[in-house]
Short mmCIF file of N, CA and C in Angstrom, two decimals:
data_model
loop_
_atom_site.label_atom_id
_atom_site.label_comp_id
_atom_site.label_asym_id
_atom_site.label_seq_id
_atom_site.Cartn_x
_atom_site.Cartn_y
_atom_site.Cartn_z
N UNK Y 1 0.85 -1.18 0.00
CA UNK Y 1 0.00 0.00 0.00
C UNK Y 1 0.89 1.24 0.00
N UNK Y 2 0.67 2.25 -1.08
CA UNK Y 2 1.44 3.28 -1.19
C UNK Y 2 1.26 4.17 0.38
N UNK Y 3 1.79 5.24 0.44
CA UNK Y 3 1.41 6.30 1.07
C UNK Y 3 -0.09 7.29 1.32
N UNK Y 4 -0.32 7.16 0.24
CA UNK Y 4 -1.45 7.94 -0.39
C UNK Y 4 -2.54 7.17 0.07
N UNK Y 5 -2.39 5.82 0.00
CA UNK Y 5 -3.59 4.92 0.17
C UNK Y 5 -4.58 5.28 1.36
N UNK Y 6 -5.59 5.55 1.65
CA UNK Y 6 -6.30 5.37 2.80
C UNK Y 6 -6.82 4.68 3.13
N UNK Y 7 -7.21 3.11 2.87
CA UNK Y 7 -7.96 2.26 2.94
C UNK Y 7 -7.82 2.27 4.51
N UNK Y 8 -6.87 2.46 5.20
CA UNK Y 8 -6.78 2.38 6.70
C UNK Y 8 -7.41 3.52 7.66
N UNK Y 9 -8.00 3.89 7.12
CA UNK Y 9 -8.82 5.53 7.88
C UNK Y 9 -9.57 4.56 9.37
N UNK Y 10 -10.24 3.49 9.07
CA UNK Y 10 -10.93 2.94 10.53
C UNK Y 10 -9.60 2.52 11.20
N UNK Y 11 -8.85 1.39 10.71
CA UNK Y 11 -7.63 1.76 11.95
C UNK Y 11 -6.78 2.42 12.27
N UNK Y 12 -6.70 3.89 11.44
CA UNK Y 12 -6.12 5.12 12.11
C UNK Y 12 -6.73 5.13 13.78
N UNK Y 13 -8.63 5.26 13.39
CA UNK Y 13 -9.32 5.65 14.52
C UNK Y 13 -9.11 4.58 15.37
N UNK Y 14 -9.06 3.53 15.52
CA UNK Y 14 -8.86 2.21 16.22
C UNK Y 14 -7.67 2.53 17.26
N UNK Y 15 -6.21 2.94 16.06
CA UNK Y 15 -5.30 3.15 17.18
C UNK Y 15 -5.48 4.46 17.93
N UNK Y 16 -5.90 5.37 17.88
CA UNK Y 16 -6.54 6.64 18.95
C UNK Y 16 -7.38 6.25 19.58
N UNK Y 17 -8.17 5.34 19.72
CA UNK Y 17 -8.90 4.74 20.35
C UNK Y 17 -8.28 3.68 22.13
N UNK Y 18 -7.99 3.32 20.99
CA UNK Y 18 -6.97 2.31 21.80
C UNK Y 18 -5.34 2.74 22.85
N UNK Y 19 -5.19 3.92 22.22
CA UNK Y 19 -3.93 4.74 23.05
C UNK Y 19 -4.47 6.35 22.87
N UNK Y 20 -5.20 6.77 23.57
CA UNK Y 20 -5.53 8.09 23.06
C UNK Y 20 -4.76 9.00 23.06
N UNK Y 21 -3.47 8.97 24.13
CA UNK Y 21 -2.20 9.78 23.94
C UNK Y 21 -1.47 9.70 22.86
N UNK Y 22 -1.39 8.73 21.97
CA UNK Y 22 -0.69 8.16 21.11
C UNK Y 22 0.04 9.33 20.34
N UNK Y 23 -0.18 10.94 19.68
CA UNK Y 23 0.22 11.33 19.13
C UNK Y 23 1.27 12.03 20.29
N UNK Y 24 0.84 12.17 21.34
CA UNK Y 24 2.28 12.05 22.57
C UNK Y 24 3.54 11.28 22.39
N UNK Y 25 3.16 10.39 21.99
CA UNK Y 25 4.15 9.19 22.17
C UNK Y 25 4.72 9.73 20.77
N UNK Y 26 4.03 9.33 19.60
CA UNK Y 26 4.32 8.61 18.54
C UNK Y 26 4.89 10.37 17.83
N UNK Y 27 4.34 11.48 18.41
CA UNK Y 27 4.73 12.38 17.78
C UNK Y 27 3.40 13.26 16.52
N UNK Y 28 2.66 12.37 16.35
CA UNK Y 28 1.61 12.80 15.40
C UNK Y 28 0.16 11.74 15.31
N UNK Y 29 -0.58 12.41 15.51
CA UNK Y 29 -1.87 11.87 15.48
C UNK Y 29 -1.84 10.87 14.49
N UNK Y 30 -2.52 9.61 14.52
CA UNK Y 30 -2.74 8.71 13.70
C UNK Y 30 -3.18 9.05 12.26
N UNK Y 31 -2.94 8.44 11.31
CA UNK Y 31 -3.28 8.51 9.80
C UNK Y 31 -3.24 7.66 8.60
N UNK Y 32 -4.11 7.87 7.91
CA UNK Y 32 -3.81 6.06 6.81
C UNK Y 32 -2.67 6.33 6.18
N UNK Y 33 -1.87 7.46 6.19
CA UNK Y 33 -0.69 7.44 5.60
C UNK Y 33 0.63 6.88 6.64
N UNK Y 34 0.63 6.34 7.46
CA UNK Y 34 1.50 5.79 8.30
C UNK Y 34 1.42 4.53 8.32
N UNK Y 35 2.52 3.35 8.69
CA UNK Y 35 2.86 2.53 8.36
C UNK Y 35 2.11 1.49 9.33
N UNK Y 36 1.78 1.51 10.47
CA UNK Y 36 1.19 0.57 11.76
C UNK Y 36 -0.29 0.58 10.69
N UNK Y 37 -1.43 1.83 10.70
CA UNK Y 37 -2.54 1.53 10.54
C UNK Y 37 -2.63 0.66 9.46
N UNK Y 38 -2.04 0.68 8.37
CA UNK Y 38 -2.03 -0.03 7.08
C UNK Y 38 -1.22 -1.38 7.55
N UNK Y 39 -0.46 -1.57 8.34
CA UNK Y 39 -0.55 -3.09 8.76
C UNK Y 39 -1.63 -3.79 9.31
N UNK Y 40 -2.58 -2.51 10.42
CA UNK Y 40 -3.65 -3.36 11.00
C UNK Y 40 -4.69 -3.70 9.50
N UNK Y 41 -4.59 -2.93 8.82
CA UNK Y 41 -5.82 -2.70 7.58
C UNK Y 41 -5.72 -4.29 6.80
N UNK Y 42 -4.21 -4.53 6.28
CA UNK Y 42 -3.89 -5.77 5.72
C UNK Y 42 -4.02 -7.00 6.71
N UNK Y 43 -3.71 -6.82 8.28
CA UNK Y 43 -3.85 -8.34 9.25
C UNK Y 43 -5.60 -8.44 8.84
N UNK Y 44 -6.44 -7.51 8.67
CA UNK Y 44 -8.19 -7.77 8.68
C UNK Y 44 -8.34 -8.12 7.48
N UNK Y 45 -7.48 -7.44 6.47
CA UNK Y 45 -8.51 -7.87 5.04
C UNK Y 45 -7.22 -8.84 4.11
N UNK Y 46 -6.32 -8.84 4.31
CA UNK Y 46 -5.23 -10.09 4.19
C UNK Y 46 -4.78 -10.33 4.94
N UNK Y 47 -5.07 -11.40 5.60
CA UNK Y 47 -4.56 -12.17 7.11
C UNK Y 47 -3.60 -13.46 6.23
N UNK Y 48 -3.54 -14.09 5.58
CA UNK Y 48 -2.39 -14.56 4.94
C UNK Y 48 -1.14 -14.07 4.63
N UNK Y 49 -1.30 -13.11 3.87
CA UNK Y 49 -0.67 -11.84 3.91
C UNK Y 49 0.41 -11.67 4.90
N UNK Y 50 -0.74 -11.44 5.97
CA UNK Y 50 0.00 -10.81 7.34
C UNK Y 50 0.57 -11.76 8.18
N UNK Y 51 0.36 -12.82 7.99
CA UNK Y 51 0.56 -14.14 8.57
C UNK Y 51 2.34 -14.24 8.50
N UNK Y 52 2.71 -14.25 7.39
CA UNK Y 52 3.82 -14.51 6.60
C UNK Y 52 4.92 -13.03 7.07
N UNK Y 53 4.51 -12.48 7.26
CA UNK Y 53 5.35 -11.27 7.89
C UNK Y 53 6.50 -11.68 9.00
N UNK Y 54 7.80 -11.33 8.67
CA UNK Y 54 9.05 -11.65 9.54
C UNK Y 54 9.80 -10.21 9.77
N UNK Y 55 9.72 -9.76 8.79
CA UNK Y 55 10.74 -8.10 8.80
C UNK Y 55 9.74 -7.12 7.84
N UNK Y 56 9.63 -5.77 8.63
CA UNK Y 56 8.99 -5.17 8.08
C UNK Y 56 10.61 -3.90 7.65
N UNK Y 57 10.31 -3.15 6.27
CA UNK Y 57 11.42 -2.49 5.66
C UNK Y 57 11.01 -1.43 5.29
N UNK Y 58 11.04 -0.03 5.42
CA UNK Y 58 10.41 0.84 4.39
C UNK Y 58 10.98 0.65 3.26
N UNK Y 59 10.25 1.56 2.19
CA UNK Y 59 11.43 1.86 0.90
C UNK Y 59 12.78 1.69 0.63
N UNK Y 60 13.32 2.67 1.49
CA UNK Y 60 15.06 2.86 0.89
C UNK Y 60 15.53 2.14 2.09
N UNK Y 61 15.38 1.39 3.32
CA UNK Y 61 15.58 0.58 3.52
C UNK Y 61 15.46 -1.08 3.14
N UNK Y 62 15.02 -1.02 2.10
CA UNK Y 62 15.13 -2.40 1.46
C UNK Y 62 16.29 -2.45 0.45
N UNK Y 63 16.12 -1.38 -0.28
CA UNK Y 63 17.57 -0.77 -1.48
C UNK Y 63 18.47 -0.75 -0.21
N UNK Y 64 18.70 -0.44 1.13
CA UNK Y 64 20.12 -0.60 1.74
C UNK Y 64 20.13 -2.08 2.36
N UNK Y 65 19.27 -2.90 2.36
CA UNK Y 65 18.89 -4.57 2.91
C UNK Y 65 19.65 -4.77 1.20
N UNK Y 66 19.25 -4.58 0.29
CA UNK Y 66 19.93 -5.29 -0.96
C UNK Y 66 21.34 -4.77 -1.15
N UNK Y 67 21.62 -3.91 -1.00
CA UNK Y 67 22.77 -3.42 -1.29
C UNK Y 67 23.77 -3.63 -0.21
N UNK Y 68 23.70 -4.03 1.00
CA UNK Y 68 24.17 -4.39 2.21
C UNK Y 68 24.50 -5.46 3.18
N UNK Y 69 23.10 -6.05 2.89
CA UNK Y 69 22.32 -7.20 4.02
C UNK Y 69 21.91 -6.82 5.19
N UNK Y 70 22.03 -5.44 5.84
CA UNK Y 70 21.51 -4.54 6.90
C UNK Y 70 20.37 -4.53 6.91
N UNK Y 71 19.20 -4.82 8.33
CA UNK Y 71 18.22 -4.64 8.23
C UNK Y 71 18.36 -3.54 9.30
N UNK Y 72 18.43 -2.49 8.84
CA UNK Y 72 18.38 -1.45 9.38
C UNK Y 72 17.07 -0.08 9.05
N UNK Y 73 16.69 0.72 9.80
CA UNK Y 73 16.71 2.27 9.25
C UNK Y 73 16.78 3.14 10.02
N UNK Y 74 16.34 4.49 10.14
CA UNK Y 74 16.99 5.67 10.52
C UNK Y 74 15.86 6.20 11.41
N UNK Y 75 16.16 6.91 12.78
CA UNK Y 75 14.75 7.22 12.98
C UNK Y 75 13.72 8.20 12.41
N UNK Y 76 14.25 9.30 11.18
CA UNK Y 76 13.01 10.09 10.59
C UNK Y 76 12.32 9.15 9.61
N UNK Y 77 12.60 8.22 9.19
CA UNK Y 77 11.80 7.63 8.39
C UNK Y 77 10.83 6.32 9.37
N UNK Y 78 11.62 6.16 10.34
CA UNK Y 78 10.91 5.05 11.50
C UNK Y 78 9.78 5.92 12.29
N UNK Y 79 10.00 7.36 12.32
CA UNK Y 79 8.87 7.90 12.56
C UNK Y 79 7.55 7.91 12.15
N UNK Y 80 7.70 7.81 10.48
CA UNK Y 80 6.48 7.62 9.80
C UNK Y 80 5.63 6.22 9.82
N UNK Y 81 6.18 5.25 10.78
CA UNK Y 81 5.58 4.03 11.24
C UNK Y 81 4.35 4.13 12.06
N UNK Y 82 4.60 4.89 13.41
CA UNK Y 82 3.67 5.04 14.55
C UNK Y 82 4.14 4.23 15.50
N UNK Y 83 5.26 3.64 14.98
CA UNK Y 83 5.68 2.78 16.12
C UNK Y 83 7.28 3.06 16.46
N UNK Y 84 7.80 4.55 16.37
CA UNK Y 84 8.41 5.21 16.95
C UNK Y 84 8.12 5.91 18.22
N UNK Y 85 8.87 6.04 20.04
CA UNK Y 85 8.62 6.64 20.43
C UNK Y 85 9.56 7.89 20.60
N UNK Y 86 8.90 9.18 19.62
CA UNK Y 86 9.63 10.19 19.66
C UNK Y 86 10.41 10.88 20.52
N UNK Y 87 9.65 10.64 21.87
CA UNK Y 87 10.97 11.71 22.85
C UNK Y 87 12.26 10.60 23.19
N UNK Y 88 11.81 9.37 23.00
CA UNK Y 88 12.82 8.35 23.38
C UNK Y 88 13.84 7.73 22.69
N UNK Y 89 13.01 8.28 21.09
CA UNK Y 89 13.86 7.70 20.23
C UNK Y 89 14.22 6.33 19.79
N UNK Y 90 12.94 5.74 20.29
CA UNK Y 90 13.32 4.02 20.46
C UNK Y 90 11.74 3.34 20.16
N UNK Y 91 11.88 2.04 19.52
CA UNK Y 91 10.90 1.82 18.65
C UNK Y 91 9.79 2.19 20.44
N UNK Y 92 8.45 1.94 20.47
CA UNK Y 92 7.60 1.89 21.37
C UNK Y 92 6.93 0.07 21.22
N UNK Y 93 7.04 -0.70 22.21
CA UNK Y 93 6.22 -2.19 22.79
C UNK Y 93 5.09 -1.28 22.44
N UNK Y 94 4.28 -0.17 22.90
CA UNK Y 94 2.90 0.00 23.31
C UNK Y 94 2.45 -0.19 21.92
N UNK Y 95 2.74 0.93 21.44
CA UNK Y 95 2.33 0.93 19.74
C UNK Y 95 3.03 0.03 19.03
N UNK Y 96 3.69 -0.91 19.07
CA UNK Y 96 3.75 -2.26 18.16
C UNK Y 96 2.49 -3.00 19.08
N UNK Y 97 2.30 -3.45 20.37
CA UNK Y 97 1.17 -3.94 20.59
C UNK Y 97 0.22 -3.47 20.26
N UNK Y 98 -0.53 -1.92 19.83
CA UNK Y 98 -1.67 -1.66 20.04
C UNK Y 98 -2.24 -1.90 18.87
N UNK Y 99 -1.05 -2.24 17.62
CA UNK Y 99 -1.09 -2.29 16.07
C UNK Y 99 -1.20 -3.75 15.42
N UNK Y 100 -0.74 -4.99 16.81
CA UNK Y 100 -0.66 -6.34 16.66
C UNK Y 100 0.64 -6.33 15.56
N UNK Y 101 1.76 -5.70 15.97
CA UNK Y 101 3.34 -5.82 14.95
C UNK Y 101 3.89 -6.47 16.35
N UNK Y 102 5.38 -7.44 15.96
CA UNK Y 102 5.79 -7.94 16.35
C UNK Y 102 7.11 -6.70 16.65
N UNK Y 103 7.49 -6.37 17.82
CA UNK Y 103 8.82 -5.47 17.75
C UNK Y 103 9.87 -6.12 17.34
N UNK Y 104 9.88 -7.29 17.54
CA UNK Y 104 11.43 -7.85 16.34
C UNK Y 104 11.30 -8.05 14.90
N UNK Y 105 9.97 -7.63 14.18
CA UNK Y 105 10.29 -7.63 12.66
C UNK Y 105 10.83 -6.21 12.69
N UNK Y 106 10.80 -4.95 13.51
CA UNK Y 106 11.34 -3.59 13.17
C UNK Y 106 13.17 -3.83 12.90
N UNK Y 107 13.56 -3.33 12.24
CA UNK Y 107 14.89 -3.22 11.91
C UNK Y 107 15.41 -2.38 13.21
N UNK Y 108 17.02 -2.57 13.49
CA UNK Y 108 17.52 -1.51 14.51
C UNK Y 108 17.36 0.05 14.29
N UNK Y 109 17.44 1.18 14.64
CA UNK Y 109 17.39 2.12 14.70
C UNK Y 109 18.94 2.89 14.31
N UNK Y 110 18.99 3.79 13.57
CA UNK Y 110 20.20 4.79 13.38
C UNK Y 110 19.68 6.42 13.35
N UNK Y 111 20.87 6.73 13.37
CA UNK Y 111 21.07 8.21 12.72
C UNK Y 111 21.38 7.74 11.34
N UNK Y 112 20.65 9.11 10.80
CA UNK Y 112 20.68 9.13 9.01
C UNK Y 112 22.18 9.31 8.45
N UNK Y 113 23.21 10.18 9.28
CA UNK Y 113 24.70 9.66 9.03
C UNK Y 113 25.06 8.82 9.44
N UNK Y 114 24.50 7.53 10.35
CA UNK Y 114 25.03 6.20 10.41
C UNK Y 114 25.50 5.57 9.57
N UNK Y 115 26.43 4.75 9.70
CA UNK Y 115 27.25 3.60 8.50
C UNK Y 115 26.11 2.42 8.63
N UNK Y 116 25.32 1.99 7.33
CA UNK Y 116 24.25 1.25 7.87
C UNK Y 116 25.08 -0.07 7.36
N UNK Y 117 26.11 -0.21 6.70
CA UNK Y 117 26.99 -1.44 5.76
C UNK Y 117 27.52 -0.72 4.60
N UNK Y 118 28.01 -1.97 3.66
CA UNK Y 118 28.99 -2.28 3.09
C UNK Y 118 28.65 -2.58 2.00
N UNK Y 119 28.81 -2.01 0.57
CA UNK Y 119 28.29 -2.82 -0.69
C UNK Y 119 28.95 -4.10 -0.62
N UNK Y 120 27.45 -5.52 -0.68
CA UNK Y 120 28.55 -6.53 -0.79
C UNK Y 120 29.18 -6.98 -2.22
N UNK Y 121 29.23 -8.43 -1.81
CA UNK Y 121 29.63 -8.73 -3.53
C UNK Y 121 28.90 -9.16 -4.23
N UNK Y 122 27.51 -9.32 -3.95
CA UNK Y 122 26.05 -9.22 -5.02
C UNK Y 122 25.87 -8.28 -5.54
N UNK Y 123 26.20 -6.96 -4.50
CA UNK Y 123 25.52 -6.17 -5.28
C UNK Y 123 26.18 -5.02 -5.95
N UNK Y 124 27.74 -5.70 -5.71
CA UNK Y 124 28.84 -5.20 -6.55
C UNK Y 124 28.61 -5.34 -7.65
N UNK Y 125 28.77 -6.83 -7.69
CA UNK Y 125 28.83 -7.42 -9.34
C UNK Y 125 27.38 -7.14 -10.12
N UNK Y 126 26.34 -6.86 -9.13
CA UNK Y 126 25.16 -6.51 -10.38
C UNK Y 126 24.90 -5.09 -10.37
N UNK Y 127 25.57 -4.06 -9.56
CA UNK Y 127 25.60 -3.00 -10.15
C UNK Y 127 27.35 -2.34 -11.32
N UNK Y 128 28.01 -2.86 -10.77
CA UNK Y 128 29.18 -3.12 -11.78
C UNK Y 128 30.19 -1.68 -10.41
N UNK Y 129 29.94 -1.51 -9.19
CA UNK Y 129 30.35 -0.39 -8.48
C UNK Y 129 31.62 -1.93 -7.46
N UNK Y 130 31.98 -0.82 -6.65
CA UNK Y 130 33.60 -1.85 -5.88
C UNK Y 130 32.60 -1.93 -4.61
N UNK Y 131 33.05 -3.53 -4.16
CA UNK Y 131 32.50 -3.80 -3.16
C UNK Y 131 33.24 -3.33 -1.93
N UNK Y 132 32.08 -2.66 -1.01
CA UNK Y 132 32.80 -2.24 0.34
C UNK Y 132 32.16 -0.86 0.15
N UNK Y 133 31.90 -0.16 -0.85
CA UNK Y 133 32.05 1.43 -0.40
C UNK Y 133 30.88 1.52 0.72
N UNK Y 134 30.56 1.95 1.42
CA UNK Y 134 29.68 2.47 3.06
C UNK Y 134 28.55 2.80 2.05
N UNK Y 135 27.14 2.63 2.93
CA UNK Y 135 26.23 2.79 2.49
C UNK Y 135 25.52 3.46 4.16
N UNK Y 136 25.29 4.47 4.15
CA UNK Y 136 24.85 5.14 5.34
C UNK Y 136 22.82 5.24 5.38
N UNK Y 137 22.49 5.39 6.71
CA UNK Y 137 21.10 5.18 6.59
C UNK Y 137 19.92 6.00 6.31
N UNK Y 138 20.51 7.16 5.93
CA UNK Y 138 19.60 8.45 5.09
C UNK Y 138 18.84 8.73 6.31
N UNK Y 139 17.78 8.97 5.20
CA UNK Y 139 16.46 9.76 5.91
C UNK Y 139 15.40 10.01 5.53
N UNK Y 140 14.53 10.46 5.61
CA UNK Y 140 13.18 11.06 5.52
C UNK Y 140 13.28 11.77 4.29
N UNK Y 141 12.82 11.84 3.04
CA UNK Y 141 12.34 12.76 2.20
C UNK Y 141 12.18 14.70 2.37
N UNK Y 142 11.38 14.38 3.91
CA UNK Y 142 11.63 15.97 4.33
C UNK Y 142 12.68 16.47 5.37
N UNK Y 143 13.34 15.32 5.63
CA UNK Y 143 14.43 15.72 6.40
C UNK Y 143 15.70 15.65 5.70
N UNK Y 144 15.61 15.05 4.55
CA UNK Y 144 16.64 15.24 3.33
C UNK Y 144 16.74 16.72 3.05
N UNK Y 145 15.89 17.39 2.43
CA UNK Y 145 14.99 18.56 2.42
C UNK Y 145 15.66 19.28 3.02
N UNK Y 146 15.18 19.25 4.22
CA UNK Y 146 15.75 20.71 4.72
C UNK Y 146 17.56 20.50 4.99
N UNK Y 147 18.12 19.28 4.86
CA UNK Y 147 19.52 19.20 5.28
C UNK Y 147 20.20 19.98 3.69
N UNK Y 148 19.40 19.76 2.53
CA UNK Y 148 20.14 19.83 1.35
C UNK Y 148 19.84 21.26 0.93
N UNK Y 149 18.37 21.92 1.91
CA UNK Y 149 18.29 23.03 1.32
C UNK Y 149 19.17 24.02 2.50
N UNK Y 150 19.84 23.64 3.48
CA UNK Y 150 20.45 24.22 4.31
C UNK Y 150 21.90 24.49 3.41
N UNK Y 151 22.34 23.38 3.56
CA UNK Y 151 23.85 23.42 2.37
C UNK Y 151 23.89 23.84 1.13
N UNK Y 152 24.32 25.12 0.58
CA UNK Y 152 23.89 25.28 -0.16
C UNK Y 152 25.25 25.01 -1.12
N UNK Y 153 26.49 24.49 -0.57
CA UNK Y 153 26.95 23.74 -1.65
C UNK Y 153 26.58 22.46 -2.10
N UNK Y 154 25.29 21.69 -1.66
CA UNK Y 154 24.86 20.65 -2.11
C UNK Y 154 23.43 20.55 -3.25
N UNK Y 155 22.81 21.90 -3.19
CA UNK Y 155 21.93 22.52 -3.94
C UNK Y 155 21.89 21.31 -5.37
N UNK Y 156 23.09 21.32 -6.04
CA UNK Y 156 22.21 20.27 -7.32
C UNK Y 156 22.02 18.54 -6.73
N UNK Y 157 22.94 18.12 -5.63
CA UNK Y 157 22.57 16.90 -5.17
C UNK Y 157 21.12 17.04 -5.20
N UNK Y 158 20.59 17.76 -4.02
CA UNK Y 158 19.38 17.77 -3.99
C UNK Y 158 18.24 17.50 -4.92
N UNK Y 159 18.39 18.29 -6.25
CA UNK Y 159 17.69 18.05 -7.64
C UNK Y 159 17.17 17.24 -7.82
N UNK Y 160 18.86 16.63 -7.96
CA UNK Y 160 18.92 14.67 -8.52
C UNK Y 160 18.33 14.18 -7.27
N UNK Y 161 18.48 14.25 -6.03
CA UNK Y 161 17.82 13.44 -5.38
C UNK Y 161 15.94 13.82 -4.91
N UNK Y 162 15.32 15.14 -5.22
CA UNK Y 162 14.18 14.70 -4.73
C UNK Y 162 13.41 14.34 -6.29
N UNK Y 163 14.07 13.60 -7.35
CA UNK Y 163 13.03 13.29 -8.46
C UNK Y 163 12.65 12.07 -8.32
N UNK Y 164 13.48 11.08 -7.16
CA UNK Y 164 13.21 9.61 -6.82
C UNK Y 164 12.54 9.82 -5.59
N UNK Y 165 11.88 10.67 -5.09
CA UNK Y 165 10.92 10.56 -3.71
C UNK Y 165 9.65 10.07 -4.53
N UNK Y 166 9.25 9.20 -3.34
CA UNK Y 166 7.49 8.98 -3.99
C UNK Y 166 6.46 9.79 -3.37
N UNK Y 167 6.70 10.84 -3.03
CA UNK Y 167 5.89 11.82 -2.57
C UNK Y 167 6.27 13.39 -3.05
N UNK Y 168 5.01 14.26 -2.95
CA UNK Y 168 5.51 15.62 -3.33
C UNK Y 168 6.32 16.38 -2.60
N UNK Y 169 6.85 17.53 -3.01
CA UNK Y 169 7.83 17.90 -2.04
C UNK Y 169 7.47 18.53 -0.70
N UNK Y 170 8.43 18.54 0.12
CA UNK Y 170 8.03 19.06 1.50
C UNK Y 170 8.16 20.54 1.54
#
């Protein structure tokens, strides 16, 4: 389910229901654009599906799981889960329970300049790049954003990098 999707609008309300502080914790009121409600949405209407679930990955943490073998990500993008707790910085038990997620399919936690691994030698040889160069654990789309619009010797990185976001700009 993309971002955009809302099919999860009843278990947005489910998890406010169920933790009414939750945007305390989690940092932002519940929404079908976050990653927990759209898991509860798929355990109800694909429970096979959900059955089969071992590691959950965002996006560009799967491109650093292939390019690495790290199951890692960063916390601005672990934010957009709901199963971040923001002042703590550390996934939250409450909201993986209140969502029915297992806290060991979440990947470990970094900073977005973390070293998340290592190109290995899969994904040397099928991108044709030297194995080893560091692959660090980014970030958020809008926290890319404001780091690239701060530097302004990085101004054309930026370009090239927000035409691969799957969302509009921040």
């Amino acid at each position: 389910m993309l971002w955009n999707d809302s099919r999860s609008t009843l278990e947005s309300e489910t998890l406010t229901s169920r933790i009414p502080d939750i945007g305390m914790i989690a940092g932002v009121p519940p929404q079908p654009g976050f990653t927990a409600p759209k898991l509860m949405w798929l355990k109800a209407h694909e429970p096979l599906v959900f059955a089969k679930i071992n590691k959950i990955l965002l996006p560009k943490d799967f491109i650093t799981l292939w390019l690495t073998g790290c199951h890692v990500t960063d916390t601005s993008d672990a934010a957009g889960t709901l199963w971040l707790d923001q002042g703590k910085r550390e996934w939250s038990s409450l909201l993986c329970d209140a969502s029915d997620v297992d806290l060991n399919w979440l990947p470990p936690l970094l900073n977005g300049f973390d070293k998340a691994g290592e190109v290995t030698s899969l994904a040397s040889t099928a991108l044709g790049v030297p194995k080893g160069i560091p692959v660090f654990a980014g970030g958020g789309r809008c926290r890319c954003w404001c780091y690239f619009n701060w530097c302004d010797n990085t101004r054309a990185v930026f370009h090239i990098a927000r035409n691969v976001w799957s969302a509009s700009d921040c």
